[in-house]
Each structure stands twice: as structure tokens, then as C-alpha cells.
Amino acid sequence: MVDIATDASVKPASHPKPLRVGLDIGSTTVKVVVLSPENELLFRSYERHLSQVREKTCELLKRAQPVVDGHPVRVAVTGSAGLGMAKSAGVP
């Protein structure tokens, strides 16, 4: 997918603004939020991962999938376990 915020070849008026997905993967919990371009909260989840970090992260992202399907997205990953997950997913 093309990141419309940084690709100069994509004209902003011809492409919808992306939804923003925030993923915080900490030592005990996983938090996911999805925001509209207008900062409306479209989805949120906060759950303990009980040391099943990847499994819980995948579960929460699957729950958020109906909200983001068909929309361009920008993803930000934070948290103590976020770096490893971001690298695994190819998210800078």
C-alpha cells in the first residue's frame, strides 16, 4: 500500500485520508485504537496478554479489521514489546 502522507505522486484530493491505527504492546497488556481522519474513535481495545503477546495482538487486530477494511491506514507501534512486533510485521 502507498503511504499517501509521504508519497508526492498521490494527490490528496484524489485519495481518502487514512485511518490511524495505534498499537501499544507492553509487558502486560496490548492496546489498539483506530481513529478516523477527523479524530473520531472508531475502535478501541485494552487487554492483558498473559505472556501470549503475538496471539493477543493478532486477536485484537482481527477484531479491528472490519473497521479498517477498504480504507488506507497508517500504523504506529509503541510499547516495550512493540519494537519486536513492528519488525516482525514490517512496520517501521
mmCIF file of C-alpha atoms in Angstrom:
data_model
loop_
_atom_site.group_PDB
_atom_site.id
_atom_site.type_symbol
_atom_site.label_atom_id
_atom_site.label_comp_id
_atom_site.label_asym_id
_atom_site.label_seq_id
_atom_site.Cartn_x
_atom_site.Cartn_y
_atom_site.Cartn_z
ATOM 1 C CA MET A 1 0.000 0.000 0.000
ATOM 2 C CA VAL A 2 1.167 3.525 -0.721
ATOM 3 C CA ASP A 3 1.536 5.817 2.267
ATOM 4 C CA ILE A 4 -0.433 8.789 0.982
ATOM 5 C CA ALA A 5 1.018 11.072 3.625
ATOM 6 C CA THR A 6 4.562 10.768 2.250
ATOM 7 C CA ASP A 7 4.142 9.856 -1.436
ATOM 8 C CA ALA A 8 4.208 13.042 -3.500
ATOM 9 C CA SER A 9 2.785 11.244 -6.546
ATOM 10 C CA VAL A 10 -0.571 10.712 -4.815
ATOM 11 C CA LYS A 11 -2.844 13.731 -4.947
ATOM 12 C CA PRO A 12 -4.598 14.243 -1.559
ATOM 13 C CA ALA A 13 -7.920 15.218 -3.146
ATOM 14 C CA SER A 14 -7.978 12.016 -5.214
ATOM 15 C CA HIS A 15 -7.331 9.643 -2.344
ATOM 16 C CA PRO A 16 -9.104 9.397 1.019
ATOM 17 C CA LYS A 17 -7.202 10.269 4.163
ATOM 18 C CA PRO A 18 -6.013 7.228 6.072
ATOM 19 C CA LEU A 19 -7.418 5.859 9.290
ATOM 20 C CA ARG A 20 -4.839 5.882 12.070
ATOM 21 C CA VAL A 21 -4.147 2.688 13.982
ATOM 22 C CA GLY A 22 -2.271 2.893 17.269
ATOM 23 C CA LEU A 23 -0.889 -0.306 18.728
ATOM 24 C CA ASP A 24 0.731 -0.295 22.174
ATOM 25 C CA ILE A 25 2.266 -3.615 23.152
ATOM 26 C CA GLY A 26 3.556 -3.535 26.688
ATOM 27 C CA SER A 27 4.914 -6.007 29.181
ATOM 28 C CA THR A 28 1.436 -6.989 30.389
ATOM 29 C CA THR A 29 -1.164 -5.502 28.020
ATOM 30 C CA VAL A 30 -1.989 -4.834 24.387
ATOM 31 C CA LYS A 31 -3.934 -1.725 23.412
ATOM 32 C CA VAL A 32 -5.352 -0.973 19.966
ATOM 33 C CA VAL A 33 -7.127 2.179 18.800
ATOM 34 C CA VAL A 34 -8.424 3.172 15.381
ATOM 35 C CA LEU A 35 -9.093 6.846 14.681
ATOM 36 C CA SER A 36 -10.832 8.428 11.725
ATOM 37 C CA PRO A 37 -9.170 11.298 9.841
ATOM 38 C CA GLU A 38 -11.436 13.567 11.946
ATOM 39 C CA ASN A 39 -10.126 12.024 15.210
ATOM 40 C CA GLU A 40 -13.289 10.019 15.904
ATOM 41 C CA LEU A 41 -12.636 6.913 17.954
ATOM 42 C CA LEU A 42 -13.754 4.040 15.731
ATOM 43 C CA PHE A 43 -12.350 1.119 17.727
ATOM 44 C CA ARG A 44 -10.534 0.545 20.982
ATOM 45 C CA SER A 45 -9.421 -2.427 22.991
ATOM 46 C CA TYR A 46 -7.270 -2.839 26.082
ATOM 47 C CA GLU A 47 -6.473 -6.354 27.267
ATOM 48 C CA ARG A 48 -3.901 -8.289 29.246
ATOM 49 C CA HIS A 49 -1.892 -10.613 27.040
ATOM 50 C CA LEU A 50 -0.852 -13.094 29.773
ATOM 51 C CA SER A 51 2.526 -13.588 28.033
ATOM 52 C CA GLN A 52 0.778 -14.557 24.776
ATOM 53 C CA VAL A 53 1.866 -11.322 23.116
ATOM 54 C CA ARG A 54 1.631 -12.284 19.445
ATOM 55 C CA GLU A 55 -1.586 -14.246 19.848
ATOM 56 C CA LYS A 56 -3.376 -11.449 21.733
ATOM 57 C CA THR A 57 -2.091 -8.789 19.329
ATOM 58 C CA CYS A 58 -3.379 -10.789 16.348
ATOM 59 C CA GLU A 59 -6.718 -11.334 18.096
ATOM 60 C CA LEU A 60 -7.220 -7.616 18.724
ATOM 61 C CA LEU A 61 -6.173 -6.672 15.193
ATOM 62 C CA LYS A 62 -8.639 -9.213 13.782
ATOM 63 C CA ARG A 63 -11.376 -7.601 15.884
ATOM 64 C CA ALA A 64 -10.427 -4.191 14.455
ATOM 65 C CA GLN A 65 -10.311 -5.485 10.878
ATOM 66 C CA PRO A 66 -13.976 -4.787 9.994
ATOM 67 C CA VAL A 67 -13.410 -1.126 10.891
ATOM 68 C CA VAL A 68 -10.345 -0.685 8.687
ATOM 69 C CA ASP A 69 -11.237 -2.943 5.732
ATOM 70 C CA GLY A 70 -11.238 -0.992 2.493
ATOM 71 C CA HIS A 71 -9.543 2.079 3.995
ATOM 72 C CA PRO A 72 -5.945 3.214 3.740
ATOM 73 C CA VAL A 73 -4.291 3.120 7.170
ATOM 74 C CA ARG A 74 -1.251 4.482 8.966
ATOM 75 C CA VAL A 75 0.051 2.400 11.839
ATOM 76 C CA ALA A 76 2.105 3.457 14.844
ATOM 77 C CA VAL A 77 3.506 0.846 17.226
ATOM 78 C CA THR A 78 4.756 1.602 20.746
ATOM 79 C CA GLY A 79 5.486 -0.236 23.957
ATOM 80 C CA SER A 80 8.176 -2.442 25.438
ATOM 81 C CA ALA A 81 7.267 -5.360 23.159
ATOM 82 C CA GLY A 82 6.284 -3.138 20.246
ATOM 83 C CA LEU A 83 9.676 -2.982 18.570
ATOM 84 C CA GLY A 84 9.896 -6.730 18.041
ATOM 85 C CA MET A 85 6.312 -6.922 16.807
ATOM 86 C CA ALA A 86 6.820 -3.976 14.455
ATOM 87 C CA LYS A 87 9.923 -5.595 12.983
ATOM 88 C CA SER A 88 8.071 -8.904 12.563
ATOM 89 C CA ALA A 89 5.224 -7.119 10.754
ATOM 90 C CA GLY A 90 7.484 -4.935 8.605
ATOM 91 C CA VAL A 91 6.237 -1.721 10.240
ATOM 92 C CA PRO A 92 8.996 0.903 10.577
#
